[in-house]
Amino acid sequence: MTGSGAMTGGEAATRLDGLTSWHADWRGLRVAVFGLGMTGFSVADTLAELGCEVLVVAGAPDADRERILEVLGVPVVVAANQDEVPERVREFGAELIVASPGYPPHHAMHRWAAAAGLPVWGDIELAWRLRDKTGTPSKWLLVTGTNGKTTTTQLTAHMVAASGVRVAPAGNIGIPVLDAVRDPLGYDVLVVEISSYQLHFTHTVSPEASVVLNVAPDHLDWHGSYEAYRDAKGRAYARTRLACVYNKADETTRLLVEQADVIEGCRAIGFGTNVPDVSDFGVVDGVLVDRAFLDDRRSRALELATVDELRERNLAARHLVEDVLAAAALARAIDVTPEHIHDALTTFSPDEHRNELVLSHDGCLWVDDSKATNSHAANASLGAYRSVIWIVGGLLKGVDISPLVAEHADRLKAVIVIGIDRAPVIAAFGQHAPSVPLVEIDTGDTDQVMPMVVAEAAARASSGDTVLLAPSAASMDQFDSYGDRGNKFQAAVRAWAQEEADARAQQPTSDDDAQG
């Protein structure tokens, strides 16, 4: 059933094709918004400002946001059952769906929209069409990949900012992309961190440059298969104008570039930590170089920074060097100079909980890589250390951890397993690394998880070891976020170190012994 006066499918499609500007006539367009989180709220707020008729479908109540939307004249329907579509939604007469990432393609709402022939956008697609609100549309640089997105996005924005251009990191980092396009002053460049969820619902986005950093199995519960996840990542390259940046160590990214339908003249730019080929970025004798964006690239390369300089900024791990090279390629694609890139790298600090050194104590390193929420990220982190006490576990998101265990078994001194999905982790070690000592943290008290972890690790650690929190799993089973997980780990490590220091201070000195 549709509302009175609703357009036919053909009429609606024709109208939507013309809605490619903030200044187009959006008035009266009937839009159902799936989700009332940060993304859904920004979408509803934007559409209301444009004069659309909006209905928000929320999976759970949100009193504060509902109150604001009520003032804006936007009704909210709470539909907690993922297998049902409320009658009010069916009767709304939607001409367009804008879906938040919290609604996977197999959700009943999406199945209903598909059966009704309704077009579905995400917030990124909507923002792309509205990016001219303040005048000249901003240039977009897209960053995606299984791992390294946030660091690369931050690096790229920092490099662009060093050139004096007004830039913002947006999307899954910084500010919601719709808030960025509505900023009264506008931006010259947006560096958009984009997830596979968001890419799934893009249709006309056409960035200046784009990168898929790497692709490894992740979010299979949302996409339904690795192939669907991989293909969603590949959509980042679609309609790219100047440069498709890919990882030479990840064959999938190269294949995605080859399969992409890009704008005529767009170039493929590879990056890697080896000596670069023509049109690539790489490392020569400890120097990061650009062999892509210069006229005589067959005989020369432009120096960007040294690995020693990156080491001073805690960016010398191989996967972080790759992130730096990818960011530099994006920045160079829009004419940021090597000098500005160098200046940016000497002042950049990596994000928290990303291979963050918490403590060096008696020759043992304690490292927080809580952001390693999947096997690909954990693999990079594990590969950076020789003797590891590995803290692993959480929500595995349907991913088999066995290959990771098998690959790194010989560098593991001990393993401490946390989270609700402990059984498959323990089984993987039983099959692939049965000789590695394993400790299971089994407690229902979330506040005690990390103190127990640290106590177990400290009992096994010695000089030359690294105690590494790289869970290879999401955190929401026991913590508010990967940041909360990392913060609790760091607090527990520091509390233990303080107890150690206090205990040593109370021990009698040799003089005290003699006097006794």
Short mmCIF file of C-alpha atoms in Angstrom, two decimals:
data_model
loop_
_atom_site.label_atom_id
_atom_site.label_comp_id
_atom_site.label_asym_id
_atom_site.label_seq_id
_atom_site.Cartn_x
_atom_site.Cartn_y
_atom_site.Cartn_z
CA MET A 1 0.00 0.00 0.00
CA THR A 2 1.27 3.50 -0.75
CA GLY A 3 0.22 6.89 0.49
CA SER A 4 -2.13 9.05 -1.56
CA GLY A 5 -0.46 11.09 -4.25
CA ALA A 6 2.64 8.88 -4.32
CA MET A 7 4.60 8.81 -7.57
CA THR A 8 4.89 5.78 -9.78
CA GLY A 9 8.22 3.94 -9.74
CA GLY A 10 9.30 5.53 -13.01
CA GLU A 11 8.36 9.03 -11.91
CA ALA A 12 10.18 8.60 -8.61
CA ALA A 13 13.32 7.31 -10.33
CA THR A 14 13.33 10.26 -12.73
CA ARG A 15 13.00 12.70 -9.88
CA LEU A 16 15.77 11.05 -7.86
CA ASP A 17 18.11 11.15 -10.86
CA GLY A 18 17.76 14.92 -10.82
CA LEU A 19 18.46 15.33 -7.12
CA THR A 20 22.21 15.87 -7.38
CA SER A 21 22.53 19.22 -5.60
CA TRP A 22 21.60 20.83 -2.32
CA HIS A 23 19.88 23.48 -4.41
CA ALA A 24 17.64 21.00 -6.27
CA ASP A 25 13.96 20.75 -5.29
CA TRP A 26 13.81 18.10 -2.56
CA ARG A 27 10.56 19.42 -1.11
CA GLY A 28 7.89 16.81 -0.46
CA LEU A 29 10.10 13.81 -1.28
CA ARG A 30 8.92 10.98 0.97
CA VAL A 31 11.93 9.31 2.57
CA ALA A 32 12.03 6.45 5.08
CA VAL A 33 15.22 6.54 7.16
CA PHE A 34 16.36 3.24 8.67
CA GLY A 35 18.16 3.86 11.96
CA LEU A 36 18.29 6.47 14.72
CA GLY A 37 21.96 6.33 15.68
CA MET A 38 24.43 9.08 14.78
CA THR A 39 24.09 8.33 11.07
CA GLY A 40 20.31 8.02 10.97
CA PHE A 41 19.81 11.15 13.02
CA SER A 42 22.09 13.24 10.76
CA VAL A 43 20.23 11.91 7.71
CA ALA A 44 16.81 12.75 9.14
CA ASP A 45 17.96 16.19 10.26
CA THR A 46 19.37 16.94 6.80
CA LEU A 47 16.31 15.73 4.93
CA ALA A 48 14.01 17.75 7.17
CA GLU A 49 16.07 20.85 6.41
CA LEU A 50 15.64 20.13 2.70
CA GLY A 51 11.85 20.00 3.10
CA CYS A 52 11.39 16.27 2.62
CA GLU A 53 8.65 14.27 4.32
CA VAL A 54 10.58 11.94 6.58
CA LEU A 55 9.73 8.85 8.62
CA VAL A 56 12.45 7.36 10.84
CA VAL A 57 12.45 3.67 11.72
CA ALA A 58 14.42 2.97 14.89
CA GLY A 59 15.49 -0.39 16.27
CA ALA A 60 15.25 0.95 19.83
CA PRO A 61 13.89 4.08 21.53
CA ASP A 62 16.12 7.14 21.86
CA ALA A 63 14.27 9.74 23.90
CA ASP A 64 16.69 12.61 23.30
CA ARG A 65 16.84 12.23 19.52
CA GLU A 66 13.12 11.51 19.25
CA ARG A 67 12.42 14.74 21.12
CA ILE A 68 14.55 16.77 18.68
CA LEU A 69 12.97 15.10 15.65
CA GLU A 70 9.53 15.81 17.03
CA VAL A 71 10.39 19.52 17.02
CA LEU A 72 11.49 19.12 13.39
CA GLY A 73 8.22 17.42 12.51
CA VAL A 74 9.82 14.03 11.88
CA PRO A 75 7.90 11.03 13.30
CA VAL A 76 9.72 7.96 14.62
CA VAL A 77 8.52 4.35 14.53
CA VAL A 78 10.27 1.90 16.87
CA ALA A 79 10.55 -1.54 15.30
CA ALA A 80 12.61 -3.81 17.53
CA ASN A 81 11.63 -7.01 15.70
CA GLN A 82 14.04 -7.48 12.79
CA ASP A 83 11.63 -9.87 11.07
CA GLU A 84 8.69 -7.49 10.78
CA VAL A 85 7.87 -4.27 8.91
CA PRO A 86 5.49 -1.99 10.83
CA GLU A 87 2.24 -1.18 9.08
CA ARG A 88 2.93 2.51 9.45
CA VAL A 89 6.08 2.08 7.35
CA ARG A 90 4.19 0.20 4.66
CA GLU A 91 1.55 2.91 4.52
CA PHE A 92 3.98 5.82 4.47
CA GLY A 93 4.40 5.75 0.70
CA ALA A 94 8.18 6.10 0.67
CA GLU A 95 9.84 7.05 -2.60
CA LEU A 96 13.37 6.56 -1.22
CA ILE A 97 15.07 4.65 1.58
CA VAL A 98 18.19 5.97 3.31
CA ALA A 99 19.65 3.17 5.40
CA SER A 100 22.08 3.25 8.30
CA PRO A 101 24.83 0.59 8.61
CA GLY A 102 22.93 -1.04 11.47
CA TYR A 103 20.45 -2.46 8.96
CA PRO A 104 22.13 -5.32 7.03
CA PRO A 105 20.85 -6.31 3.58
CA HIS A 106 19.05 -9.38 4.96
CA HIS A 107 16.99 -7.28 7.41
CA ALA A 108 13.22 -7.47 6.90
CA MET A 109 13.11 -3.73 6.14
CA HIS A 110 15.50 -4.19 3.22
CA ARG A 111 13.65 -7.24 1.95
CA TRP A 112 10.44 -5.21 1.98
CA ALA A 113 12.11 -2.27 0.18
CA ALA A 114 13.51 -4.58 -2.50
CA ALA A 115 10.13 -6.23 -3.05
CA ALA A 116 8.55 -2.77 -3.37
CA GLY A 117 11.22 -1.67 -5.87
CA LEU A 118 12.35 1.22 -3.65
CA PRO A 119 15.83 2.72 -4.22
CA VAL A 120 18.16 2.55 -1.23
CA TRP A 121 20.91 5.05 -0.47
CA GLY A 122 23.30 5.40 2.44
CA ASP A 123 24.37 8.60 4.16
CA ILE A 124 27.48 8.77 1.96
CA GLU A 125 25.40 8.74 -1.22
CA LEU A 126 23.13 11.46 0.15
CA ALA A 127 26.09 13.60 1.25
CA TRP A 128 27.73 13.29 -2.17
CA ARG A 129 24.64 14.71 -3.83
CA LEU A 130 24.46 17.59 -1.33
CA ARG A 131 28.12 18.55 -1.22
CA ASP A 132 27.62 21.89 -3.03
CA LYS A 133 25.60 23.55 -0.24
CA THR A 134 28.18 26.24 0.48
CA GLY A 135 29.36 26.76 -3.09
CA THR A 136 32.05 24.88 -4.98
CA PRO A 137 31.77 21.18 -4.11
CA SER A 138 34.60 19.77 -2.03
CA LYS A 139 36.99 17.21 -3.46
CA TRP A 140 36.59 13.78 -1.90
CA LEU A 141 39.27 11.23 -1.07
CA LEU A 142 37.89 7.79 -0.10
CA VAL A 143 39.65 5.46 2.34
CA THR A 144 38.53 1.91 2.99
CA GLY A 145 40.03 -1.49 3.77
CA THR A 146 39.75 -4.18 6.38
CA ASN A 147 42.37 -2.45 8.51
CA GLY A 148 44.24 0.83 8.72
CA LYS A 149 41.36 3.05 7.61
CA THR A 150 41.41 5.46 10.53
CA THR A 151 45.19 5.94 10.60
CA THR A 152 45.30 6.47 6.84
CA THR A 153 42.38 8.90 6.94
CA GLN A 154 44.00 10.90 9.72
CA LEU A 155 47.36 10.90 7.94
CA THR A 156 45.83 12.04 4.66
CA ALA A 157 43.88 14.87 6.27
CA HIS A 158 46.99 15.96 8.18
CA MET A 159 49.01 16.04 4.94
CA VAL A 160 46.35 18.01 3.09
CA ALA A 161 46.02 20.45 5.99
CA ALA A 162 49.78 21.05 5.93
CA SER A 163 49.36 22.45 2.41
CA GLY A 164 47.02 25.15 3.71
CA VAL A 165 43.82 23.61 2.35
CA ARG A 166 40.66 23.52 4.49
CA VAL A 167 40.10 19.80 5.03
CA ALA A 168 38.20 17.50 7.38
CA PRO A 169 38.33 13.77 8.09
CA ALA A 170 34.73 12.56 7.90
CA GLY A 171 32.52 9.50 7.65
CA ASN A 172 33.44 6.91 10.28
CA ILE A 173 36.02 9.29 11.73
CA GLY A 174 35.89 12.91 12.75
CA ILE A 175 32.48 14.36 11.92
CA PRO A 176 29.51 12.68 10.18
CA VAL A 177 29.86 13.36 6.47
CA LEU A 178 26.48 15.10 6.29
CA ASP A 179 27.56 17.47 9.05
CA ALA A 180 30.71 18.21 7.05
CA VAL A 181 28.81 19.13 3.88
CA ARG A 182 26.50 21.36 5.93
CA ASP A 183 29.33 23.24 7.64
CA PRO A 184 28.68 26.97 7.04
CA LEU A 185 32.27 27.60 5.90
CA GLY A 186 32.51 24.49 3.76
CA TYR A 187 35.62 22.39 3.09
CA ASP A 188 37.93 22.24 0.10
CA VAL A 189 38.64 18.54 0.70
CA LEU A 190 36.91 15.77 2.63
CA VAL A 191 38.87 12.63 3.47
CA VAL A 192 36.08 10.12 3.92
CA GLU A 193 36.67 6.93 5.87
CA ILE A 194 34.04 4.59 4.48
CA SER A 195 33.04 1.13 5.63
CA SER A 196 31.90 -1.81 3.54
CA TYR A 197 28.42 -1.20 5.00
CA GLN A 198 28.34 2.33 3.60
CA LEU A 199 29.90 1.36 0.27
CA HIS A 200 27.14 -1.18 -0.23
CA PHE A 201 24.68 1.69 -0.69
CA THR A 202 26.74 4.09 -2.85
CA HIS A 203 25.70 4.73 -6.46
CA THR A 204 27.04 8.02 -7.83
CA VAL A 205 29.99 8.92 -5.55
CA SER A 206 32.96 9.97 -7.71
CA PRO A 207 36.07 10.76 -5.63
CA GLU A 208 39.27 12.39 -6.84
CA ALA A 209 41.26 9.46 -5.45
CA SER A 210 40.45 6.30 -3.53
CA VAL A 211 42.25 3.52 -1.73
CA VAL A 212 41.39 -0.01 -0.64
CA LEU A 213 44.17 -0.67 1.86
CA ASN A 214 43.66 -4.42 2.17
CA VAL A 215 40.90 -7.01 2.09
CA ALA A 216 40.53 -9.93 4.50
CA PRO A 217 37.43 -11.77 5.75
CA ASP A 218 35.40 -9.54 8.07
CA HIS A 219 31.78 -8.56 8.71
CA LEU A 220 30.61 -11.79 7.08
CA ASP A 221 27.52 -11.78 9.29
CA TRP A 222 26.44 -8.47 7.68
CA HIS A 223 27.36 -9.16 4.06
CA GLY A 224 26.53 -12.85 4.01
CA SER A 225 29.76 -13.96 2.30
CA TYR A 226 33.38 -12.97 1.78
CA GLU A 227 32.68 -12.34 -1.90
CA ALA A 228 29.94 -9.82 -1.07
CA TYR A 229 32.22 -8.11 1.46
CA ARG A 230 35.08 -7.94 -1.07
CA ASP A 231 32.83 -6.55 -3.78
CA ALA A 232 31.51 -3.87 -1.42
CA LYS A 233 35.06 -2.76 -0.71
CA GLY A 234 35.72 -2.57 -4.44
CA ARG A 235 32.94 -0.02 -4.88
CA ALA A 236 35.36 2.57 -3.44
CA TYR A 237 37.15 2.60 -6.79
CA ALA A 238 34.00 3.13 -8.88
CA ARG A 239 33.96 6.43 -10.78
CA THR A 240 37.32 7.53 -9.32
CA ARG A 241 38.70 10.47 -11.28
CA LEU A 242 42.46 10.66 -10.77
CA ALA A 243 44.03 7.78 -8.83
CA CYS A 244 43.01 4.32 -7.64
CA VAL A 245 45.55 3.51 -4.93
CA TYR A 246 46.09 -0.18 -4.15
CA ASN A 247 48.28 -2.38 -1.95
CA LYS A 248 50.91 -4.29 -3.93
CA ALA A 249 51.13 -6.86 -1.14
CA ASP A 250 47.38 -7.58 -1.41
CA GLU A 251 46.45 -9.10 -4.74
CA THR A 252 42.75 -8.56 -4.14
CA THR A 253 43.14 -4.79 -4.12
CA ARG A 254 44.87 -4.87 -7.51
CA LEU A 255 42.12 -7.04 -8.97
CA LEU A 256 39.48 -4.65 -7.62
CA VAL A 257 41.21 -1.78 -9.41
CA GLU A 258 41.32 -3.74 -12.65
CA GLN A 259 37.61 -4.48 -12.39
CA ALA A 260 36.59 -0.93 -11.47
CA ASP A 261 34.64 1.33 -13.82
CA VAL A 262 36.59 4.57 -13.41
CA ILE A 263 36.64 7.97 -15.10
CA GLU A 264 38.74 8.08 -18.26
CA GLY A 265 42.34 9.01 -17.42
CA CYS A 266 42.30 7.64 -13.87
CA ARG A 267 45.61 5.97 -12.93
CA ALA A 268 46.38 2.87 -10.85
CA ILE A 269 48.95 3.72 -8.17
CA GLY A 270 50.50 0.93 -6.12
CA PHE A 271 52.16 1.18 -2.73
CA GLY A 272 54.39 -1.17 -0.79
CA THR A 273 57.42 -1.31 1.45
CA ASN A 274 59.74 -2.55 -1.30
CA VAL A 275 61.54 -0.57 -4.02
CA PRO A 276 58.72 0.91 -6.13
CA ASP A 277 58.07 0.31 -9.79
CA VAL A 278 57.23 3.19 -12.10
CA SER A 279 53.97 4.88 -10.95
CA ASP A 280 54.22 3.39 -7.45
CA PHE A 281 55.09 4.50 -3.92
CA GLY A 282 57.65 2.54 -1.92
CA VAL A 283 60.82 2.50 0.18
CA VAL A 284 64.39 2.82 -1.09
CA ASP A 285 67.28 2.48 1.37
CA GLY A 286 65.12 3.55 4.29
CA VAL A 287 63.51 6.46 2.45
CA LEU A 288 59.80 6.63 1.50
CA VAL A 289 59.51 7.81 -2.09
CA ASP A 290 56.94 8.82 -4.71
CA ARG A 291 57.68 7.43 -8.16
CA ALA A 292 54.22 8.22 -9.51
CA PHE A 293 53.50 11.95 -9.51
CA LEU A 294 56.48 13.38 -11.39
CA ASP A 295 57.23 13.70 -15.09
CA ASP A 296 60.52 11.79 -15.16
CA ARG A 297 59.33 8.91 -12.96
CA ARG A 298 61.25 6.36 -15.03
CA SER A 299 64.57 7.69 -13.76
CA ARG A 300 63.76 9.60 -10.54
CA ALA A 301 61.71 9.48 -7.37
CA LEU A 302 60.62 12.17 -4.92
CA GLU A 303 61.68 11.74 -1.29
CA LEU A 304 58.89 12.01 1.30
CA ALA A 305 60.39 10.96 4.65
CA THR A 306 62.75 8.43 6.19
CA VAL A 307 61.82 5.34 8.15
CA ASP A 308 63.90 6.74 11.02
CA GLU A 309 61.68 9.84 11.05
CA LEU A 310 58.60 7.60 11.12
CA ARG A 311 60.09 5.65 14.00
CA GLU A 312 60.24 8.86 16.04
CA ARG A 313 56.46 9.18 15.52
CA ASN A 314 55.78 5.49 16.33
CA LEU A 315 54.95 4.83 12.66
CA ALA A 316 57.77 2.46 11.67
CA ALA A 317 55.89 -0.86 11.92
CA ARG A 318 55.43 -2.28 8.44
CA HIS A 319 51.66 -1.93 8.33
CA LEU A 320 51.93 1.67 9.50
CA VAL A 321 54.52 2.45 6.82
CA GLU A 322 52.00 1.09 4.33
CA ASP A 323 49.37 3.44 5.75
CA VAL A 324 51.76 6.37 5.37
CA LEU A 325 52.48 5.46 1.75
CA ALA A 326 48.78 5.09 0.95
CA ALA A 327 48.00 8.46 2.53
CA ALA A 328 50.84 10.11 0.66
CA ALA A 329 49.56 8.72 -2.63
CA LEU A 330 46.09 10.16 -1.98
CA ALA A 331 47.55 13.53 -1.03
CA ARG A 332 49.90 13.65 -4.01
CA ALA A 333 46.95 12.88 -6.32
CA ILE A 334 45.53 16.31 -5.45
CA ASP A 335 48.93 18.07 -5.68
CA VAL A 336 50.02 18.19 -2.05
CA THR A 337 53.80 18.72 -2.29
CA PRO A 338 56.40 16.28 -0.92
CA GLU A 339 57.57 19.05 1.41
CA HIS A 340 54.13 19.42 2.94
CA ILE A 341 53.85 15.64 3.31
CA HIS A 342 57.20 15.55 5.10
CA ASP A 343 56.16 18.38 7.41
CA ALA A 344 52.93 16.57 8.24
CA LEU A 345 54.68 13.30 9.04
CA THR A 346 57.05 14.95 11.50
CA THR A 347 54.11 16.23 13.57
CA PHE A 348 51.63 13.35 13.29
CA SER A 349 50.72 11.06 16.19
CA PRO A 350 48.93 7.71 15.62
CA ASP A 351 45.49 7.06 17.02
CA GLU A 352 45.07 5.62 20.49
CA HIS A 353 44.83 1.83 20.88
CA ARG A 354 46.72 1.26 17.61
CA ASN A 355 49.98 -0.51 18.52
CA GLU A 356 50.25 1.89 21.44
CA LEU A 357 53.12 1.24 23.84
CA VAL A 358 51.65 1.32 27.34
CA LEU A 359 54.69 0.34 29.39
CA SER A 360 58.26 -0.90 29.09
CA HIS A 361 59.02 -2.74 32.31
CA ASP A 362 62.05 -4.94 33.11
CA GLY A 363 62.70 -5.46 29.39
CA CYS A 364 59.09 -6.45 28.63
CA LEU A 365 56.81 -4.36 26.40
CA TRP A 366 53.09 -3.98 27.13
CA VAL A 367 51.29 -2.99 23.92
CA ASP A 368 47.67 -1.93 23.39
CA ASP A 369 46.38 -2.78 19.92
CA SER A 370 42.74 -3.04 20.99
CA LYS A 371 41.82 -1.62 17.60
CA ALA A 372 42.87 -4.95 16.06
CA THR A 373 39.27 -6.14 15.91
CA ASN A 374 39.81 -8.74 13.17
CA SER A 375 42.36 -11.32 12.11
CA HIS A 376 43.98 -9.15 9.45
CA ALA A 377 44.81 -6.40 11.94
CA ALA A 378 45.95 -8.87 14.60
CA ASN A 379 48.17 -10.57 12.02
CA ALA A 380 50.02 -7.32 11.32
CA SER A 381 50.42 -6.64 15.02
CA LEU A 382 51.66 -10.13 15.91
CA GLY A 383 54.17 -10.01 13.07
CA ALA A 384 55.89 -7.01 14.63
CA TYR A 385 57.15 -8.89 17.73
CA ARG A 386 59.30 -11.99 18.36
CA SER A 387 58.09 -13.42 21.68
CA VAL A 388 54.46 -12.66 22.45
CA ILE A 389 52.03 -13.20 25.29
CA TRP A 390 48.88 -12.73 23.25
CA ILE A 391 45.59 -11.46 24.68
CA VAL A 392 42.91 -12.59 22.22
CA GLY A 393 39.14 -12.97 22.00
CA GLY A 394 35.78 -11.23 22.06
CA LEU A 395 33.12 -11.26 19.34
CA LEU A 396 34.62 -13.09 16.35
CA LYS A 397 31.89 -11.96 13.90
CA GLY A 398 31.80 -15.33 12.19
CA VAL A 399 35.50 -15.36 11.26
CA ASP A 400 37.67 -18.47 11.73
CA ILE A 401 40.76 -17.57 13.76
CA SER A 402 42.59 -20.84 12.99
CA PRO A 403 44.82 -19.54 10.15
CA LEU A 404 46.06 -16.73 12.40
CA VAL A 405 46.89 -19.17 15.19
CA ALA A 406 48.73 -21.50 12.82
CA GLU A 407 50.78 -18.68 11.29
CA HIS A 408 52.04 -17.25 14.56
CA ALA A 409 52.25 -20.31 16.82
CA ASP A 410 56.05 -20.25 16.87
CA ARG A 411 56.22 -16.70 18.29
CA LEU A 412 53.66 -17.25 21.06
CA LYS A 413 55.00 -17.74 24.58
CA ALA A 414 51.50 -17.88 26.08
CA VAL A 415 47.92 -17.00 25.22
CA ILE A 416 45.25 -15.38 27.38
CA VAL A 417 41.72 -15.81 26.02
CA ILE A 418 38.93 -13.34 26.83
CA GLY A 419 35.38 -12.73 25.57
CA ILE A 420 32.25 -14.77 24.98
CA ASP A 421 33.54 -16.57 21.87
CA ARG A 422 36.30 -18.38 23.75
CA ALA A 423 35.38 -21.89 22.61
CA PRO A 424 36.41 -21.51 18.93
CA VAL A 425 39.62 -19.74 19.98
CA ILE A 426 40.52 -22.54 22.38
CA ALA A 427 39.67 -25.12 19.73
CA ALA A 428 41.93 -23.38 17.21
CA PHE A 429 44.86 -23.55 19.62
CA GLY A 430 44.11 -27.16 20.42
CA GLN A 431 44.39 -28.00 16.73
CA HIS A 432 47.20 -25.72 15.55
CA ALA A 433 49.27 -24.81 18.63
CA PRO A 434 48.61 -27.38 21.38
CA SER A 435 51.98 -26.76 23.07
CA VAL A 436 51.35 -23.05 23.66
CA PRO A 437 50.27 -22.42 27.29
CA LEU A 438 46.72 -21.10 27.34
CA VAL A 439 44.79 -19.27 30.05
CA GLU A 440 41.03 -18.72 29.88
CA ILE A 441 39.59 -15.67 31.63
CA ASP A 442 36.15 -16.75 32.77
CA THR A 443 34.40 -14.04 34.74
CA GLY A 444 31.06 -12.30 34.51
CA ASP A 445 32.49 -9.13 36.06
CA THR A 446 33.63 -6.95 33.16
CA ASP A 447 35.64 -4.69 35.47
CA GLN A 448 37.75 -7.67 36.53
CA VAL A 449 38.61 -8.94 33.05
CA MET A 450 41.69 -6.80 32.47
CA PRO A 451 43.10 -6.96 36.01
CA MET A 452 42.91 -10.76 35.72
CA VAL A 453 44.49 -10.63 32.26
CA VAL A 454 47.37 -8.46 33.45
CA ALA A 455 48.02 -10.65 36.50
CA GLU A 456 48.20 -13.76 34.32
CA ALA A 457 50.45 -12.05 31.77
CA ALA A 458 52.77 -10.64 34.43
CA ALA A 459 53.23 -14.10 35.93
CA ARG A 460 54.55 -15.36 32.58
CA ALA A 461 56.39 -12.34 31.14
CA SER A 462 60.15 -11.84 31.18
CA SER A 463 62.72 -9.65 29.46
CA GLY A 464 62.37 -9.73 25.67
CA ASP A 465 58.65 -10.55 25.70
CA THR A 466 55.77 -8.42 24.46
CA VAL A 467 52.41 -8.61 26.19
CA LEU A 468 50.11 -7.78 23.28
CA LEU A 469 46.42 -6.93 23.40
CA ALA A 470 45.42 -7.65 19.79
CA PRO A 471 42.06 -9.38 20.28
CA SER A 472 41.20 -10.18 16.64
CA ALA A 473 37.59 -9.67 17.70
CA ALA A 474 35.03 -6.99 18.38
CA SER A 475 34.64 -5.72 21.93
CA MET A 476 30.93 -5.26 22.58
CA ASP A 477 30.50 -8.54 24.45
CA GLN A 478 32.35 -7.18 27.49
CA PHE A 479 33.22 -3.54 26.77
CA ASP A 480 31.57 -0.41 25.41
CA SER A 481 34.01 -0.20 22.48
CA TYR A 482 37.53 -1.15 21.44
CA GLY A 483 38.58 2.13 23.07
CA ASP A 484 36.99 1.14 26.37
CA ARG A 485 38.70 -2.26 26.13
CA GLY A 486 42.06 -0.60 25.51
CA ASN A 487 41.56 1.95 28.28
CA LYS A 488 40.76 -0.78 30.80
CA PHE A 489 43.83 -2.75 29.70
CA GLN A 490 46.06 0.30 30.07
CA ALA A 491 44.61 1.13 33.49
CA ALA A 492 45.19 -2.45 34.67
CA VAL A 493 48.78 -2.45 33.38
CA ARG A 494 49.59 0.83 35.13
CA ALA A 495 47.93 -0.30 38.36
CA TRP A 496 49.99 -3.50 38.32
CA ALA A 497 53.20 -1.56 37.60
CA GLN A 498 52.49 0.79 40.49
CA GLU A 499 51.91 -2.15 42.84
CA GLU A 500 55.23 -3.61 41.66
CA ALA A 501 57.01 -0.32 42.32
CA ASP A 502 55.42 0.03 45.76
CA ALA A 503 56.38 -3.52 46.68
CA ARG A 504 60.00 -2.96 45.63
CA ALA A 505 60.15 0.30 47.56
CA GLN A 506 59.13 -1.54 50.72
CA GLN A 507 61.86 -4.16 50.38
CA PRO A 508 64.81 -3.55 52.72
CA THR A 509 68.10 -2.41 51.18
CA SER A 510 71.39 -4.21 51.84
CA ASP A 511 72.31 -1.50 54.39
CA ASP A 512 69.06 -2.13 56.22
CA ASP A 513 69.88 -5.83 56.28
CA ALA A 514 73.32 -5.12 57.73
CA GLN A 515 71.88 -2.87 60.41
CA GLY A 516 69.33 -5.53 61.28
#
